[in-house]
Amino acid sequence: MRGSKDDDRDEDVEMDDVDEADEVDGDDGIEDPNSERNRRIRSQYAQSGVIRRIKLLNFMCHDNLEVNLSPHVNFIHGENGSGKSAILIAICACLGVKASDTNRGSSLKDLIKHGKDWSRIELTIMNEGPDAYFPDAYGDSITVVREFTRASSTSTYKIVSSSGAIMGRSKKDLQGVLDHFNIQVENPCVVMNQDTSRDFLQSNKNEAKYEFFLRATQLKQMGETIADIEREEAAARQHLKSASEVLESLEQDYHEKEQLWKDRTSIQTIDQMVRELENECMWARCHHLQQELSTKEQLINEFETAVEAETVKLQDLLERKTAAVEKQRKAKAFLDEEKAKAIADTQRRNRLQADLQAAKKLVMKYQQQLDQCRKNKAAALKRKAQFQKSLQKLISEENTDREHEESLKAKKLERVQSEQDDVRARMADVKQRLSEASRNADALQDAYKGAEARSKDCRRRVQDLESQKRSMERAAANHLNAFGQRMTELVAVIDKHASRFRAPVIGPIGAHVTVLNERHVVAVQSAMTTKLLCGFLVDSDTDQQQLMAIFKNFFGRQRFPFIVVMKRSTQKYAIPRESPYGNVPTVLESVEIDDPWVFNALVDRARIENSLLLDSADAAMSKLRNLERSQRRGALPRIYLPDGDVVIGNNGAITVSPGPPRVQKMLGRTTSQDIEAVSRELNDAQSEAESLAAIADRARSSSNTAVDESRQLRMQEQTLQSRLDQLKTEISDLLRPSQAYDGQDNDALTELQSRIDQCDQAVADCDADEGVKQQLLDSALEDREDKIAAVTKYNSEACDAGAQLEQAAADLKTALDDIAELQIKLDKVQLILNKQKEKVADVENTASSMRSRLQEWRARAEAEGPEIQTDRHYEDITKEIAQLQKKQRDQEARFDCTLEETVRRYTVAKQKYMDAQVRIEEGQSNVRRIYRKRVSSVKDWTTFKKRIAGQTNANFLFNMSQKGHTGVIKFDHDKSTLHMHVKMANNQGEAEMTTDTKALSGGERSFTTLAFVVAIGESIRTPFRALDEFDIFMDNINRKIAINLLLELSKKYKNRQLILITPQDVSMVKATRTTYVLHLRPPAREHH
C-alpha cells in the first residue's frame, strides 16, 4: 500500500475481505499461505508488472547493455566491476528513484559514464493477463524510457506502448503505472541494494528490524501522516481559542452600538416626514414632465404624418429608378458583352483571313513543286531512252568475233541491270519511307517538346500553389507571415533592439493597412506595390543605418526589405475624403490606415489619393478618355482592376499593363475558405500535372519509336546504296572491253551506261519526291477548304452581331435618359423630405431629453415608493422639505455623528459579531472533523499493523517450514521491536527456540533473513523483488545452501519475479525456461 492512496487501498482491502472470506483464517484478516487459493495463485507465472527487458546506454560503466529477464528467477553474476549493481540502480532510476537514494551519486549526472554527455535507460514491463494496465491502449508491454544529460539538471520520461506510441511524458504518468502494478522500488524489501543487504545481514537489533518492517510495509509513512494530522489538530484548537477571545470584545462593542442606535430612533419621525415629502415632490415633478411630453409627442405625430407622405413618394421614385438602373445595367452589360465579342470577332476575322491566305500560298507552293518534279521525271526518262538506244546501237556494231563472249556478257549485264533496277526501286521506296519517318519524328519531337513544356509549366504552377498554400496557412496563424516567411521573427528582433533607434520603427507598412472591401485587395496591393507594403518606415538616416545593420545580420546575403526614410508625423495630410473623380473610388477611400505616419508615406510614395479602382478595363479606358477631355493639364490617374492589372493613360495613348500572374493576399484576411479554395486548385493542378506528365511520357515514347524507325530506314538506305555501288562496279567491269578490243569503244559504252544509271537515279528521286509533294498538296488543299468554310461562317455571324450591337446601344441610351429624369424628381422630393425630417429630429431630440428626464425621475420616485396623486407644485413641496431638514439638523447637533453614521456603526458592529460567531462554529466543526480523522487514522494504523504483522508472521512460518524449520515473529508495537524465534530442523528436539540470529550458522542466518524478507514482500504483494549481494559474508557451502533455498522458495512463489545479483559463482544453478543465469563480463574501461 502507498501512503498517498490510503483511502482507495482501504476500500480495496474491504472488498477483498468480502469476496474472499472463505480464504481467511479467523477474524483477523490474515490469509493462510497454505490455502488452496494462495497455492493456485503462486502456481501461475506472473503476466504483468514484471520486468521483461532492460537496456542501458552510457550508464555508469556500460556503453550499451541489454538484458532480457525471466518472469520468474534471474541470477546475475560476474566479477567485481562488471556492472552488476548498475542494473539494479538503473531499475530504480528509471522508475523514479532519486540518484541520491541509490548511494551512487548526488545527482543523475553522476550516473552518466565518464567521457559521455548523456545517458538513457529503457525498461520494459510485461502487461498481459487479467491484471494488465489499459491493455487496449498499451498492448502486451509497457516501456519506460528515462534520459538525462550533463548539461541539464532535469531528466525526461517517456511511457511507450508495445506499438511504439508515446502514452505519457511525466513522472505522474509513470506513477499511475507503478500504482497499478504496486511496484515500490523505494521499498527496501522490494529492491535491496548492497548497502541495505550488508547492514541488514550484520544487524541483530530488534529495533532496526522493526524499522525495516515499517519501511517495507509503508506503515511508517502512514504514521507520519497521523503525526501531520495531530499537528493540524493542535493548530486548529489554537485558532479556535484565539477566535473565542476576539468574540468577547466584539460582543461588548455590539451591545454599546445597539444602545446608541436606540437612543437615536426618536429622530426618525422627522426623517419619515421628509422621505414622504421627497417622494411626493418626485411624483409631482413626474406629472409636470408628463404633461409637457404629451404636447411634444402630439407635434411629432403631425410632422411624422407629413414625412410618411413624402417617404411614399420617395419610395415610389426609388423603385422606378432602381428598375431603370437595373435596365441600364443589363443594357450596358449586354453592350459591353457585344463590344467584347466584336473585338474578339475582329481579331478572329483577321486570324481567319491570315490563315486562308497562308493556306492558299501553301497550295500554290506545293503545286509548283509537284509540277516541277513531274517535269524533271519526264526529262530523265527521255534522256534514259536516248542513252539506251545509243547503247544498243553501239553494241550491235561490235565485231562478230566477240559475239559469243559479248552475248554472255550481255546476258549477265541484263541480269545485273535488272537487279540494279530492283535495288533502285527498293531504295526509292526506302527514301520515301525515310522522308515520311523523318517528318513524323520531327512532328512527334515537337509534340513531345510542347507536352514537356506544358508539363513543366504545370509543375511550376503546382509549386507556386504549394508555396501559396503554405504562405496562406502561415498568414492565417499570424497575419505578419503574409508579408514574408520570416517577418514575425524579424519584427521580434527589431522590437528587441528598439532602444537603438531615435524613433520607433514601423513595419511592415502593410500591417497598418486594412482594405474595406475584400474584392479590392489585389487591386490595392498592386497600387501600393509589394515592395512598399513589406517595407519598413524610419525617422532618420541614422535609424536607417541601424536598421540596415539588423537586416544584414538577420538576412545575410539575401535581399533586404525596402526602407522608407521619412520624418515621423502624428497628423495625417489634409486630403479631402471626397474624390475629384466623381463616383469612382480611389485607393485612399477603399482602405483604413491606423497610423498617420504610414498614411503620409503611402500618399507620398504610392499616390493612393490619385489611384482609382474600377471593375473592368473598358470602364477604365472610358474614364481615362473622359478625364483627358475634361483635364487640359496634369497627369492622369492610374486605374487598377480587381486582378491587379493597371490601366495607364499617357499623351492620348491608353495601355493595359498586366499584373502579377499570382498574387499572395497580404492585406486581406486569409480565411479557411481561401485555403480550401487554393487546396482545391492545387489538387486540380496536381491532377493536371500528372496527366500532362503521362502525355509527355507517351509523346517521348512515340518520338523515340519514330527516331528508331528513321535510324533503321537510314541503315537500310546505306545497305542498298552499298549494294548499288557494287552493281555499278560489276556493270562497269562487264562493259569494259577485252585487251584485244578497241579501247575507244569500251570508253563509249562505259559513258553511256553511266548516263543511263544517272537517269535511273534521277527517276527514282523524282518518284520519291513526287509522293511527298502530292501528300503535302492534298493536306494543303484540305486545309484551304476548311479555312474558306470558316471565313464564310464568320461573315454570316458578323452580320447578325452588328445588328445586335446597334440595338444594344439604342437600349442603353433610352435607359440613361430615364435614369436622368427620375434623378431630378428624386432630388426634389428628397429635399422636401430632409426638411421635414429635420423638424421631426429637432422635436424628437427635445422629447427624447424630456423622456430621459421623466424616466430618471420616475425611476427615482418608484424606488422611494408607489405613485402619489398630488395637485401641489413640486417647488412648493421642496420648500417644505427644506424647513423640516433645518429642524432635524438642530436636533442632531446634540450628537457627535449623524443618524446614518449611527446606523452604519451599529450595523457594522452587529455584522462583525455575527461573523465571529460563524467563524467560531466553523472552527469547532473543523476541530471535530480533524479529531475524527485522527482517531480513524490511528485505528486504521493499529489495525493495519496488527493485520500485516500477522500476515508476515504466517508467511514467515510458511517459508521456514519449507526446510522443516520453525519460526515465529513477535511484534511489540508499543516498544517498536521485532523478535524472531526460530528452531532449525536439526534442533527440533530442543524445547525452546532461539531469538538471537547470530547464534545460527551463516547458512541458517541467511535463510532465516531471506525467509523474513520474502514474508514481508508477500505481505505487500509486489510483482518483483531484487536483492544485490544477498550472499555477502557467506562461505561457499552456506552460499550454495542459500541459493538452493531461494530456488526452492521461488518454486512456491511462481507468481513473483526474483532478481538476484551476486559476484560469486552460481554454477550450481541450472538454467531453465523460467530460470535465467546471466553472466556479465567486465566492460571495456577508458584509462585516463
PDB file of C-alpha atoms in Angstrom, residues 889-993:
ATOM      1  CA  ARG A 889     -30.202  69.402  11.906  1.00  0.00           C
ATOM      2  CA  ASP A 890     -30.906  71.485  15.008  1.00  0.00           C
ATOM      3  CA  GLN A 891     -31.834  68.317  16.935  1.00  0.00           C
ATOM      4  CA  GLU A 892     -28.867  66.256  15.637  1.00  0.00           C
ATOM      5  CA  ALA A 893     -26.384  68.882  16.777  1.00  0.00           C
ATOM      6  CA  ARG A 894     -26.588  67.305  20.220  1.00  0.00           C
ATOM      7  CA  PHE A 895     -24.872  64.084  18.931  1.00  0.00           C
ATOM      8  CA  ASP A 896     -21.258  63.565  17.685  1.00  0.00           C
ATOM      9  CA  CYS A 897     -22.427  61.889  14.463  1.00  0.00           C
ATOM     10  CA  THR A 898     -25.367  61.748  12.125  1.00  0.00           C
ATOM     11  CA  LEU A 899     -28.179  59.251  12.264  1.00  0.00           C
ATOM     12  CA  GLU A 900     -26.841  57.482   9.192  1.00  0.00           C
ATOM     13  CA  GLU A 901     -23.418  57.137  10.790  1.00  0.00           C
ATOM     14  CA  THR A 902     -25.022  55.779  13.964  1.00  0.00           C
ATOM     15  CA  VAL A 903     -26.986  53.208  11.991  1.00  0.00           C
ATOM     16  CA  ARG A 904     -23.864  52.313   9.997  1.00  0.00           C
ATOM     17  CA  ARG A 905     -21.797  51.784  13.130  1.00  0.00           C
ATOM     18  CA  TYR A 906     -24.499  49.639  14.672  1.00  0.00           C
ATOM     19  CA  THR A 907     -24.874  47.569  11.500  1.00  0.00           C
ATOM     20  CA  VAL A 908     -21.097  47.053  11.182  1.00  0.00           C
ATOM     21  CA  ALA A 909     -20.730  46.021  14.824  1.00  0.00           C
ATOM     22  CA  LYS A 910     -23.638  43.595  14.549  1.00  0.00           C
ATOM     23  CA  GLN A 911     -22.239  42.058  11.347  1.00  0.00           C
ATOM     24  CA  LYS A 912     -18.765  41.610  12.880  1.00  0.00           C
ATOM     25  CA  TYR A 913     -20.289  39.923  15.928  1.00  0.00           C
ATOM     26  CA  MET A 914     -22.368  37.544  13.775  1.00  0.00           C
ATOM     27  CA  ASP A 915     -19.378  36.767  11.514  1.00  0.00           C
ATOM     28  CA  ALA A 916     -17.265  35.945  14.576  1.00  0.00           C
ATOM     29  CA  GLN A 917     -19.970  33.573  15.804  1.00  0.00           C
ATOM     30  CA  VAL A 918     -19.968  31.842  12.405  1.00  0.00           C
ATOM     31  CA  ARG A 919     -16.161  31.507  12.490  1.00  0.00           C
ATOM     32  CA  ILE A 920     -16.349  30.000  15.992  1.00  0.00           C
ATOM     33  CA  GLU A 921     -18.883  27.427  14.753  1.00  0.00           C
ATOM     34  CA  GLU A 922     -16.759  26.644  11.699  1.00  0.00           C
ATOM     35  CA  GLY A 923     -13.638  26.288  13.876  1.00  0.00           C
ATOM     36  CA  GLN A 924     -15.438  23.923  16.262  1.00  0.00           C
ATOM     37  CA  SER A 925     -16.690  21.890  13.287  1.00  0.00           C
ATOM     38  CA  ASN A 926     -13.151  21.777  11.833  1.00  0.00           C
ATOM     39  CA  VAL A 927     -11.686  20.589  15.176  1.00  0.00           C
ATOM     40  CA  ARG A 928     -14.302  17.839  15.400  1.00  0.00           C
ATOM     41  CA  ARG A 929     -13.581  16.798  11.791  1.00  0.00           C
ATOM     42  CA  ILE A 930      -9.803  16.648  12.361  1.00  0.00           C
ATOM     43  CA  TYR A 931     -10.327  14.770  15.665  1.00  0.00           C
ATOM     44  CA  ARG A 932     -12.483  12.143  13.948  1.00  0.00           C
ATOM     45  CA  LYS A 933      -9.926  11.869  11.159  1.00  0.00           C
ATOM     46  CA  ARG A 934      -7.080  11.361  13.684  1.00  0.00           C
ATOM     47  CA  VAL A 935      -8.996   8.754  15.679  1.00  0.00           C
ATOM     48  CA  SER A 936      -9.955   6.917  12.497  1.00  0.00           C
ATOM     49  CA  SER A 937      -6.389   7.036  11.142  1.00  0.00           C
ATOM     50  CA  VAL A 938      -4.919   5.758  14.420  1.00  0.00           C
ATOM     51  CA  LYS A 939      -7.477   2.971  14.492  1.00  0.00           C
ATOM     52  CA  ASP A 940      -6.715   2.028  10.883  1.00  0.00           C
ATOM     53  CA  TRP A 941      -2.966   2.220  11.537  1.00  0.00           C
ATOM     54  CA  THR A 942      -3.267  -0.068  14.557  1.00  0.00           C
ATOM     55  CA  THR A 943      -5.449  -2.472  12.575  1.00  0.00           C
ATOM     56  CA  PHE A 944      -3.062  -2.499   9.611  1.00  0.00           C
ATOM     57  CA  LYS A 945      -0.027  -3.069  11.817  1.00  0.00           C
ATOM     58  CA  LYS A 946      -1.769  -5.993  13.506  1.00  0.00           C
ATOM     59  CA  ARG A 947      -3.016  -7.441  10.223  1.00  0.00           C
ATOM     60  CA  ILE A 948       0.226  -7.008   8.264  1.00  0.00           C
ATOM     61  CA  ALA A 949       2.282  -8.251  11.228  1.00  0.00           C
ATOM     62  CA  GLY A 950       0.079 -11.337  11.477  1.00  0.00           C
ATOM     63  CA  GLN A 951       0.277 -11.908   7.721  1.00  0.00           C
ATOM     64  CA  THR A 952       4.065 -11.522   7.815  1.00  0.00           C
ATOM     65  CA  ASN A 953       4.306 -13.999  10.716  1.00  0.00           C
ATOM     66  CA  ALA A 954       2.147 -16.510   8.799  1.00  0.00           C
ATOM     67  CA  ASN A 955       4.262 -16.102   5.643  1.00  0.00           C
ATOM     68  CA  PHE A 956       7.478 -16.408   7.717  1.00  0.00           C
ATOM     69  CA  LEU A 957       6.269 -19.633   9.319  1.00  0.00           C
ATOM     70  CA  PHE A 958       5.311 -20.957   5.882  1.00  0.00           C
ATOM     71  CA  ASN A 959       8.720 -20.062   4.406  1.00  0.00           C
ATOM     72  CA  MET A 960      10.612 -21.635   7.313  1.00  0.00           C
ATOM     73  CA  SER A 961       8.541 -24.804   7.088  1.00  0.00           C
ATOM     74  CA  GLN A 962       9.728 -25.373   3.510  1.00  0.00           C
ATOM     75  CA  LYS A 963      13.005 -26.728   5.003  1.00  0.00           C
ATOM     76  CA  GLY A 964      11.447 -28.272   8.091  1.00  0.00           C
ATOM     77  CA  HIS A 965      12.325 -25.289  10.258  1.00  0.00           C
ATOM     78  CA  THR A 966      10.009 -23.497  12.675  1.00  0.00           C
ATOM     79  CA  GLY A 967       9.839 -19.750  13.006  1.00  0.00           C
ATOM     80  CA  VAL A 968       7.685 -17.147  14.783  1.00  0.00           C
ATOM     81  CA  ILE A 969       7.908 -13.347  14.648  1.00  0.00           C
ATOM     82  CA  LYS A 970       6.696 -11.476  17.730  1.00  0.00           C
ATOM     83  CA  PHE A 971       5.908  -7.783  17.293  1.00  0.00           C
ATOM     84  CA  ASP A 972       5.877  -5.263  20.161  1.00  0.00           C
ATOM     85  CA  HIS A 973       4.279  -2.229  18.523  1.00  0.00           C
ATOM     86  CA  ASP A 974       4.448  -0.187  21.726  1.00  0.00           C
ATOM     87  CA  LYS A 975       8.231  -0.606  22.063  1.00  0.00           C
ATOM     88  CA  SER A 976       8.773  -0.707  18.271  1.00  0.00           C
ATOM     89  CA  THR A 977      10.669  -4.001  18.413  1.00  0.00           C
ATOM     90  CA  LEU A 978      10.572  -7.208  16.374  1.00  0.00           C
ATOM     91  CA  HIS A 979      11.776 -10.560  17.760  1.00  0.00           C
ATOM     92  CA  MET A 980      12.360 -13.604  15.545  1.00  0.00           C
ATOM     93  CA  HIS A 981      12.117 -17.005  17.298  1.00  0.00           C
ATOM     94  CA  VAL A 982      13.395 -19.867  15.157  1.00  0.00           C
ATOM     95  CA  LYS A 983      14.091 -23.559  15.631  1.00  0.00           C
ATOM     96  CA  MET A 984      16.077 -25.179  12.859  1.00  0.00           C
ATOM     97  CA  ALA A 985      15.256 -28.670  11.558  1.00  0.00           C
ATOM     98  CA  ASN A 986      18.305 -30.245  13.194  1.00  0.00           C
ATOM     99  CA  ASN A 987      17.271 -28.780  16.579  1.00  0.00           C
ATOM    100  CA  GLN A 988      13.657 -29.820  16.622  1.00  0.00           C
ATOM    101  CA  GLY A 989      14.266 -31.933  19.714  1.00  0.00           C
ATOM    102  CA  GLU A 990      15.137 -28.857  21.752  1.00  0.00           C
ATOM    103  CA  ALA A 991      12.389 -27.363  23.851  1.00  0.00           C
ATOM    104  CA  GLU A 992      12.989 -23.657  23.232  1.00  0.00           C
ATOM    105  CA  MET A 993      13.522 -21.552  20.134  1.00  0.00           C
TER     106      MET A 993
END
